[in-house]
Amino acid sequence: MENQQDAVRKKRVLSLIQPTSVPTLGNYLGALKNWKDMSDEYDCVFGVADLHALTVRPEPAALRRQSAEMFALLIALGLDPEKSIVFIQSHVHTHAELSWILNCYTQFGEAARMTQFKEKSQKHSDNINIGLFAYPTLMAADILIYQSDLVPVGADQKQHLELARNIAERFNGIYGNVFTVPEPFIGKKGAKVMSLQDPTSKMSKSDTNPKASVSVLDTPDVIVKKFKSAVTDSEAVVRYADGKDGINNLMTIYSCCTGLDYDAIERDFSGKGYGDFKAAVAEAVIEELRPLRENYEKIIGDKAYIASLAAKGAEFALRVSSRTLGKVKKKVGLYLADK
Ligand code: TRP
């Protein structure tokens, strides 16, 4: 299978997601839905970044459960573990090994400039650990170890991807072409979904108001309620315009779920009130998320099935990533006893 893929030389797309909580509709429309779509066209690597999650010292039982759940969610999404590499980061030891080597090719000053490190240091001022600091070099290892061509990332991870590119270029400059230098993947539609309660800020799973965000596993009645109480405006006209953040957000969501553009949506809802529109958006979201939720419910109770897919994914990931790690070890001068 791998040889066939090599022969066609599809571009390789890679991304990982932290298992911190159940993804929101925003994570789904902004990332996960695209992962599924890309998996037909590209050679894909998708993973659960449990090692990254350790940087904020999660509760052990929660991390363990959420990692398995996030992996199951990727499977429920329809990613095919025979075709794509779908894995849990800590199951594949080559990532942590390469990240150590990359640490030695990353300057302290470069890592210290990372905006996310600065923000997280402030937020977790009682636990500014070295893992938090080295987070981007582990991410660089995730990317470079698969010779990834394209990395779909949100705005908050752009700087980390840029650092991964710099590390790759520096390493290649010293040792010859070892790493593919990855490019950011700009999706067809970079859907940014905003909070249903404050449409000027991003929909976030950590929002304290439960009505502000929709989880990908919310049941239909919960979804209907959340959209019913979504903040809009007093104009009562469904149109995309400055100052109509709430309606703009609902139109974005509706457009992502139905494929209709804004003009078509405005036409379909001309003369109708926000009540009708909100009900239609809720319905579209329910139908969009239905297969994911139903598949997830089918598999989540079957621990053995999930474990077996995770083991297979890890084996596939190890096989592919070991090639790069072997090359790197040789280049930097580690003595390989098996050669
Ligand atoms: N740091 C990313 C996030 O929190 C997750 C991640 C880990 C990742 N490794 C990656 C994303 C490699 C893209 C590529 O969103």
mmCIF file of N, CA, C and O in Angstrom, residues 133-210:
data_model
loop_
_atom_site.group_PDB
_atom_site.id
_atom_site.type_symbol
_atom_site.label_atom_id
_atom_site.label_comp_id
_atom_site.label_asym_id
_atom_site.label_seq_id
_atom_site.Cartn_x
_atom_site.Cartn_y
_atom_site.Cartn_z
ATOM 1 N N PHE A 133 7.979 25.307 27.099
ATOM 2 C CA PHE A 133 8.953 26.035 26.302
ATOM 3 C C PHE A 133 9.296 25.267 25.020
ATOM 4 O O PHE A 133 9.410 25.831 23.931
ATOM 5 N N ALA A 134 9.442 23.942 25.166
ATOM 6 C CA ALA A 134 9.873 23.104 24.037
ATOM 7 C C ALA A 134 8.691 22.591 23.206
ATOM 8 O O ALA A 134 8.888 21.849 22.244
ATOM 9 N N TYR A 135 7.509 22.980 23.572
ATOM 10 C CA TYR A 135 6.288 22.584 22.855
ATOM 11 C C TYR A 135 6.436 22.721 21.331
ATOM 12 O O TYR A 135 6.118 21.789 20.582
ATOM 13 N N PRO A 136 6.950 23.856 20.825
ATOM 14 C CA PRO A 136 7.049 23.986 19.367
ATOM 15 C C PRO A 136 8.069 23.053 18.713
ATOM 16 O O PRO A 136 7.921 22.737 17.534
ATOM 17 N N THR A 137 9.074 22.616 19.452
ATOM 18 C CA THR A 137 10.025 21.690 18.806
ATOM 19 C C THR A 137 9.438 20.281 18.745
ATOM 20 O O THR A 137 9.754 19.513 17.835
ATOM 21 N N LEU A 138 8.563 19.946 19.695
ATOM 22 C CA LEU A 138 7.846 18.664 19.584
ATOM 23 C C LEU A 138 6.885 18.737 18.396
ATOM 24 O O LEU A 138 6.762 17.787 17.623
ATOM 25 N N MET A 139 6.248 19.878 18.251
ATOM 26 C CA MET A 139 5.338 20.053 17.112
ATOM 27 C C MET A 139 6.119 19.993 15.795
ATOM 28 O O MET A 139 5.666 19.383 14.814
ATOM 29 N N ALA A 140 7.314 20.576 15.790
ATOM 30 C CA ALA A 140 8.164 20.509 14.588
ATOM 31 C C ALA A 140 8.525 19.051 14.292
ATOM 32 O O ALA A 140 8.510 18.615 13.133
ATOM 33 N N ALA A 141 8.808 18.287 15.350
ATOM 34 C CA ALA A 141 9.136 16.866 15.157
ATOM 35 C C ALA A 141 7.940 16.122 14.564
ATOM 36 O O ALA A 141 8.093 15.331 13.625
ATOM 37 N N ASP A 142 6.734 16.401 15.094
ATOM 38 C CA ASP A 142 5.510 15.761 14.556
ATOM 39 C C ASP A 142 5.431 15.963 13.044
ATOM 40 O O ASP A 142 5.096 15.056 12.292
ATOM 41 N N ILE A 143 5.716 17.187 12.651
ATOM 42 C CA ILE A 143 5.546 17.567 11.244
ATOM 43 C C ILE A 143 6.675 16.995 10.379
ATOM 44 O O ILE A 143 6.439 16.345 9.359
ATOM 45 N N LEU A 144 7.921 17.232 10.819
ATOM 46 C CA LEU A 144 9.070 16.920 9.958
ATOM 47 C C LEU A 144 9.332 15.420 9.859
ATOM 48 O O LEU A 144 9.854 14.945 8.857
ATOM 49 N N ILE A 145 8.954 14.682 10.877
ATOM 50 C CA ILE A 145 9.272 13.250 10.886
ATOM 51 C C ILE A 145 8.506 12.479 9.803
ATOM 52 O O ILE A 145 8.921 11.409 9.388
ATOM 53 N N TYR A 146 7.394 13.070 9.329
ATOM 54 C CA TYR A 146 6.637 12.421 8.235
ATOM 55 C C TYR A 146 6.920 13.065 6.881
ATOM 56 O O TYR A 146 6.232 12.774 5.905
ATOM 57 N N GLN A 147 7.886 13.960 6.823
ATOM 58 C CA GLN A 147 8.182 14.663 5.567
ATOM 59 C C GLN A 147 6.913 15.314 5.027
ATOM 60 O O GLN A 147 6.617 15.253 3.826
ATOM 61 N N SER A 148 6.155 15.948 5.921
ATOM 62 C CA SER A 148 4.866 16.538 5.540
ATOM 63 C C SER A 148 5.058 17.712 4.583
ATOM 64 O O SER A 148 5.958 18.519 4.753
ATOM 65 N N ASP A 149 4.187 17.757 3.577
ATOM 66 C CA ASP A 149 4.219 18.878 2.632
ATOM 67 C C ASP A 149 3.336 20.022 3.121
ATOM 68 O O ASP A 149 3.663 21.185 2.925
ATOM 69 N N LEU A 150 2.192 19.661 3.680
ATOM 70 C CA LEU A 150 1.187 20.676 4.021
ATOM 71 C C LEU A 150 0.662 20.471 5.431
ATOM 72 O O LEU A 150 0.398 19.341 5.846
ATOM 73 N N VAL A 151 0.507 21.576 6.142
ATOM 74 C CA VAL A 151 -0.002 21.493 7.511
ATOM 75 C C VAL A 151 -1.159 22.480 7.669
ATOM 76 O O VAL A 151 -0.943 23.693 7.637
ATOM 77 N N PRO A 152 -2.382 21.968 7.822
ATOM 78 C CA PRO A 152 -3.492 22.880 8.083
ATOM 79 C C PRO A 152 -3.414 23.352 9.526
ATOM 80 O O PRO A 152 -3.436 22.527 10.436
ATOM 81 N N VAL A 153 -3.257 24.627 9.734
ATOM 82 C CA VAL A 153 -3.191 25.153 11.103
ATOM 83 C C VAL A 153 -4.040 26.400 11.247
ATOM 84 O O VAL A 153 -4.201 27.171 10.306
ATOM 85 N N GLY A 154 -4.541 26.590 12.427
ATOM 86 C CA GLY A 154 -5.274 27.810 12.734
ATOM 87 C C GLY A 154 -4.286 28.936 12.993
ATOM 88 O O GLY A 154 -3.069 28.708 13.097
ATOM 89 N N ALA A 155 -4.815 30.142 13.117
ATOM 90 C CA ALA A 155 -3.971 31.327 13.296
ATOM 91 C C ALA A 155 -3.031 31.166 14.493
ATOM 92 O O ALA A 155 -1.870 31.585 14.440
ATOM 93 N N ASP A 156 -3.518 30.524 15.563
ATOM 94 C CA ASP A 156 -2.715 30.433 16.787
ATOM 95 C C ASP A 156 -1.499 29.517 16.640
ATOM 96 O O ASP A 156 -0.606 29.539 17.477
ATOM 97 N N GLN A 157 -1.464 28.704 15.583
ATOM 98 C CA GLN A 157 -0.338 27.776 15.407
ATOM 99 C C GLN A 157 0.587 28.177 14.248
ATOM 100 O O GLN A 157 1.552 27.482 13.951
ATOM 101 N N LYS A 158 0.280 29.289 13.592
ATOM 102 C CA LYS A 158 1.078 29.727 12.429
ATOM 103 C C LYS A 158 2.535 29.960 12.798
ATOM 104 O O LYS A 158 3.447 29.576 12.069
ATOM 105 N N GLN A 159 2.736 30.602 13.946
ATOM 106 C CA GLN A 159 4.097 30.931 14.358
ATOM 107 C C GLN A 159 4.901 29.647 14.628
ATOM 108 O O GLN A 159 6.094 29.572 14.317
ATOM 109 N N HIS A 160 4.236 28.649 15.177
ATOM 110 C CA HIS A 160 4.911 27.370 15.439
ATOM 111 C C HIS A 160 5.295 26.676 14.128
ATOM 112 O O HIS A 160 6.352 26.056 14.029
ATOM 113 N N LEU A 161 4.415 26.782 13.144
ATOM 114 C CA LEU A 161 4.726 26.178 11.848
ATOM 115 C C LEU A 161 5.905 26.904 11.202
ATOM 116 O O LEU A 161 6.797 26.264 10.603
ATOM 117 N N GLU A 162 5.919 28.209 11.364
ATOM 118 C CA GLU A 162 7.025 29.003 10.822
ATOM 119 C C GLU A 162 8.348 28.560 11.466
ATOM 120 O O GLU A 162 9.371 28.413 10.789
ATOM 121 N N LEU A 163 8.308 28.308 12.769
ATOM 122 C CA LEU A 163 9.506 27.836 13.468
ATOM 123 C C LEU A 163 9.934 26.456 12.936
ATOM 124 O O LEU A 163 11.119 26.201 12.716
ATOM 125 N N ALA A 164 8.961 25.591 12.706
ATOM 126 C CA ALA A 164 9.269 24.258 12.157
ATOM 127 C C ALA A 164 9.963 24.395 10.801
ATOM 128 O O ALA A 164 10.927 23.671 10.499
ATOM 129 N N ARG A 165 9.503 25.328 9.999
ATOM 130 C CA ARG A 165 10.139 25.572 8.689
ATOM 131 C C ARG A 165 11.576 26.052 8.878
ATOM 132 O O ARG A 165 12.493 25.604 8.178
ATOM 133 N N ASN A 166 11.771 26.965 9.825
ATOM 134 C CA ASN A 166 13.122 27.480 10.065
ATOM 135 C C ASN A 166 14.062 26.381 10.540
ATOM 136 O O ASN A 166 15.208 26.307 10.106
ATOM 137 N N ILE A 167 13.561 25.529 11.423
ATOM 138 C CA ILE A 167 14.395 24.429 11.916
ATOM 139 C C ILE A 167 14.759 23.492 10.755
ATOM 140 O O ILE A 167 15.911 23.080 10.600
ATOM 141 N N ALA A 168 13.765 23.179 9.927
ATOM 142 C CA ALA A 168 14.006 22.278 8.785
ATOM 143 C C ALA A 168 15.046 22.871 7.841
ATOM 144 O O ALA A 168 15.980 22.177 7.400
ATOM 145 N N GLU A 169 14.898 24.156 7.560
ATOM 146 C CA GLU A 169 15.833 24.791 6.625
ATOM 147 C C GLU A 169 17.245 24.838 7.204
ATOM 148 O O GLU A 169 18.230 24.604 6.502
ATOM 149 N N ARG A 170 17.313 25.116 8.493
ATOM 150 C CA ARG A 170 18.625 25.167 9.147
ATOM 151 C C ARG A 170 19.288 23.790 9.109
ATOM 152 O O ARG A 170 20.453 23.641 8.750
ATOM 153 N N PHE A 171 18.521 22.776 9.442
ATOM 154 C CA PHE A 171 19.046 21.417 9.475
ATOM 155 C C PHE A 171 19.488 20.987 8.067
ATOM 156 O O PHE A 171 20.583 20.444 7.878
ATOM 157 N N ASN A 172 18.650 21.275 7.085
ATOM 158 C CA ASN A 172 18.998 20.938 5.695
ATOM 159 C C ASN A 172 20.247 21.691 5.252
ATOM 160 O O ASN A 172 21.065 21.167 4.486
ATOM 161 N N GLY A 173 20.372 22.922 5.734
ATOM 162 C CA GLY A 173 21.540 23.742 5.378
ATOM 163 C C GLY A 173 22.830 23.109 5.875
ATOM 164 O O GLY A 173 23.874 23.202 5.230
ATOM 165 N N ILE A 174 22.764 22.467 7.011
ATOM 166 C CA ILE A 174 23.969 21.840 7.577
ATOM 167 C C ILE A 174 24.217 20.453 6.980
ATOM 168 O O ILE A 174 25.339 20.105 6.633
ATOM 169 N N TYR A 175 23.165 19.655 6.839
ATOM 170 C CA TYR A 175 23.341 18.222 6.535
ATOM 171 C C TYR A 175 22.850 17.784 5.157
ATOM 172 O O TYR A 175 22.861 16.605 4.850
ATOM 173 N N GLY A 176 22.366 18.717 4.339
ATOM 174 C CA GLY A 176 21.794 18.310 3.046
ATOM 175 C C GLY A 176 20.304 18.092 3.218
ATOM 176 O O GLY A 176 19.761 18.281 4.306
ATOM 177 N N ASN A 177 19.644 17.682 2.113
ATOM 178 C CA ASN A 177 18.184 17.620 2.198
ATOM 179 C C ASN A 177 17.668 16.455 3.015
ATOM 180 O O ASN A 177 17.526 15.356 2.518
ATOM 181 N N VAL A 178 17.393 16.711 4.272
ATOM 182 C CA VAL A 178 16.874 15.664 5.152
ATOM 183 C C VAL A 178 15.366 15.819 5.306
ATOM 184 O O VAL A 178 14.617 14.850 5.230
ATOM 185 N N PHE A 179 14.924 17.056 5.506
ATOM 186 C CA PHE A 179 13.506 17.307 5.771
ATOM 187 C C PHE A 179 12.819 18.020 4.617
ATOM 188 O O PHE A 179 13.385 18.932 4.007
ATOM 189 N N THR A 180 11.578 17.646 4.349
ATOM 190 C CA THR A 180 10.709 18.445 3.496
ATOM 191 C C THR A 180 10.334 19.687 4.291
ATOM 192 O O THR A 180 9.985 19.580 5.465
ATOM 193 N N VAL A 181 10.426 20.843 3.662
ATOM 194 C CA VAL A 181 10.042 22.081 4.362
ATOM 195 C C VAL A 181 8.526 22.272 4.176
ATOM 196 O O VAL A 181 8.054 22.433 3.056
ATOM 197 N N PRO A 182 7.765 22.193 5.261
ATOM 198 C CA PRO A 182 6.292 22.202 5.149
ATOM 199 C C PRO A 182 5.717 23.583 4.854
ATOM 200 O O PRO A 182 6.285 24.595 5.239
ATOM 201 N N GLU A 183 4.605 23.567 4.156
ATOM 202 C CA GLU A 183 3.879 24.813 3.857
ATOM 203 C C GLU A 183 2.579 24.808 4.669
ATOM 204 O O GLU A 183 2.004 23.753 4.901
ATOM 205 N N PRO A 184 2.092 25.997 5.025
ATOM 206 C CA PRO A 184 0.765 26.028 5.660
ATOM 207 C C PRO A 184 -0.291 25.659 4.632
ATOM 208 O O PRO A 184 -0.144 26.004 3.452
ATOM 209 N N PHE A 185 -1.288 24.925 5.051
ATOM 210 C CA PHE A 185 -2.376 24.557 4.141
ATOM 211 C C PHE A 185 -3.510 25.538 4.338
ATOM 212 O O PHE A 185 -4.082 25.645 5.425
ATOM 213 N N ILE A 186 -3.822 26.271 3.300
ATOM 214 C CA ILE A 186 -4.920 27.217 3.393
ATOM 215 C C ILE A 186 -6.141 26.548 2.790
ATOM 216 O O ILE A 186 -6.174 26.274 1.592
ATOM 217 N N GLY A 187 -7.106 26.233 3.628
ATOM 218 C CA GLY A 187 -8.302 25.514 3.175
ATOM 219 C C GLY A 187 -9.133 26.350 2.230
ATOM 220 O O GLY A 187 -8.918 27.549 2.075
ATOM 221 N N LYS A 188 -10.098 25.678 1.599
ATOM 222 C CA LYS A 188 -10.980 26.367 0.655
ATOM 223 C C LYS A 188 -11.719 27.488 1.359
ATOM 224 O O LYS A 188 -11.803 28.606 0.904
ATOM 225 N N LYS A 189 -12.249 27.133 2.524
ATOM 226 C CA LYS A 189 -12.984 28.149 3.272
ATOM 227 C C LYS A 189 -12.496 28.091 4.714
ATOM 228 O O LYS A 189 -12.735 27.127 5.409
ATOM 229 N N GLY A 190 -11.756 29.116 5.106
ATOM 230 C CA GLY A 190 -11.265 29.145 6.484
ATOM 231 C C GLY A 190 -12.370 29.578 7.425
ATOM 232 O O GLY A 190 -12.414 30.715 7.867
ATOM 233 N N ALA A 191 -13.288 28.639 7.688
ATOM 234 C CA ALA A 191 -14.438 28.999 8.515
ATOM 235 C C ALA A 191 -14.012 29.329 9.937
ATOM 236 O O ALA A 191 -13.418 28.502 10.609
ATOM 237 N N LYS A 192 -14.295 30.543 10.342
ATOM 238 C CA LYS A 192 -14.047 30.906 11.731
ATOM 239 C C LYS A 192 -15.407 31.061 12.384
ATOM 240 O O LYS A 192 -16.181 31.947 12.018
ATOM 241 N N VAL A 193 -15.712 30.182 13.298
ATOM 242 C CA VAL A 193 -17.020 30.190 13.938
ATOM 243 C C VAL A 193 -16.927 30.955 15.253
ATOM 244 O O VAL A 193 -16.019 30.734 16.048
ATOM 245 N N MET A 194 -17.869 31.869 15.446
ATOM 246 C CA MET A 194 -17.843 32.720 16.625
ATOM 247 C C MET A 194 -18.814 32.201 17.686
ATOM 248 O O MET A 194 -19.691 31.374 17.403
ATOM 249 N N SER A 195 -18.658 32.723 18.891
ATOM 250 C CA SER A 195 -19.541 32.368 20.011
ATOM 251 C C SER A 195 -20.989 32.708 19.671
ATOM 252 O O SER A 195 -21.259 33.731 19.042
ATOM 253 N N LEU A 196 -21.931 31.860 20.097
ATOM 254 C CA LEU A 196 -23.340 32.147 19.829
ATOM 255 C C LEU A 196 -23.869 33.237 20.774
ATOM 256 O O LEU A 196 -24.902 33.822 20.527
ATOM 257 N N GLN A 197 -23.146 33.474 21.858
ATOM 258 C CA GLN A 197 -23.597 34.479 22.830
ATOM 259 C C GLN A 197 -22.857 35.809 22.681
ATOM 260 O O GLN A 197 -23.392 36.856 23.000
ATOM 261 N N ASP A 198 -21.599 35.740 22.229
ATOM 262 C CA ASP A 198 -20.844 36.969 21.965
ATOM 263 C C ASP A 198 -20.142 36.804 20.622
ATOM 264 O O ASP A 198 -18.996 36.362 20.556
ATOM 265 N N PRO A 199 -20.866 37.134 19.523
ATOM 266 C CA PRO A 199 -20.331 36.834 18.187
ATOM 267 C C PRO A 199 -19.119 37.673 17.780
ATOM 268 O O PRO A 199 -18.675 37.573 16.640
ATOM 269 N N THR A 200 -18.549 38.454 18.709
ATOM 270 C CA THR A 200 -17.298 39.133 18.362
ATOM 271 C C THR A 200 -16.099 38.311 18.841
ATOM 272 O O THR A 200 -14.961 38.626 18.524
ATOM 273 N N SER A 201 -16.347 37.251 19.634
ATOM 274 C CA SER A 201 -15.213 36.408 20.043
ATOM 275 C C SER A 201 -15.395 34.982 19.535
ATOM 276 O O SER A 201 -16.522 34.526 19.280
ATOM 277 N N LYS A 202 -14.278 34.285 19.379
ATOM 278 C CA LYS A 202 -14.271 32.955 18.774
ATOM 279 C C LYS A 202 -15.039 31.938 19.636
ATOM 280 O O LYS A 202 -14.985 32.024 20.862
ATOM 281 N N MET A 203 -15.737 31.015 18.986
ATOM 282 C CA MET A 203 -16.396 29.945 19.740
ATOM 283 C C MET A 203 -15.318 29.116 20.435
ATOM 284 O O MET A 203 -14.386 28.653 19.787
ATOM 285 N N SER A 204 -15.447 28.963 21.742
ATOM 286 C CA SER A 204 -14.387 28.278 22.481
ATOM 287 C C SER A 204 -14.976 27.286 23.469
ATOM 288 O O SER A 204 -15.994 27.553 24.116
ATOM 289 N N LYS A 205 -14.287 26.139 23.569
ATOM 290 C CA LYS A 205 -14.801 25.108 24.471
ATOM 291 C C LYS A 205 -14.640 25.521 25.930
ATOM 292 O O LYS A 205 -15.269 24.975 26.810
ATOM 293 N N SER A 206 -13.780 26.507 26.170
ATOM 294 C CA SER A 206 -13.572 26.911 27.561
ATOM 295 C C SER A 206 -14.501 28.052 27.983
ATOM 296 O O SER A 206 -14.403 28.563 29.090
ATOM 297 N N ASP A 207 -15.431 28.432 27.092
ATOM 298 C CA ASP A 207 -16.370 29.495 27.438
ATOM 299 C C ASP A 207 -17.197 29.082 28.660
ATOM 300 O O ASP A 207 -17.665 27.950 28.745
ATOM 301 N N THR A 208 -17.352 30.004 29.592
ATOM 302 C CA THR A 208 -18.090 29.641 30.815
ATOM 303 C C THR A 208 -19.593 29.554 30.570
ATOM 304 O O THR A 208 -20.303 28.876 31.297
ATOM 305 N N ASN A 209 -20.086 30.209 29.536
ATOM 306 C CA ASN A 209 -21.512 30.130 29.210
ATOM 307 C C ASN A 209 -21.748 28.929 28.280
ATOM 308 O O ASN A 209 -21.325 28.935 27.139
ATOM 309 N N PRO A 210 -22.437 27.890 28.773
ATOM 310 C CA PRO A 210 -22.591 26.678 27.951
ATOM 311 C C PRO A 210 -23.394 26.923 26.675
ATOM 312 O O PRO A 210 -23.290 26.147 25.712
#
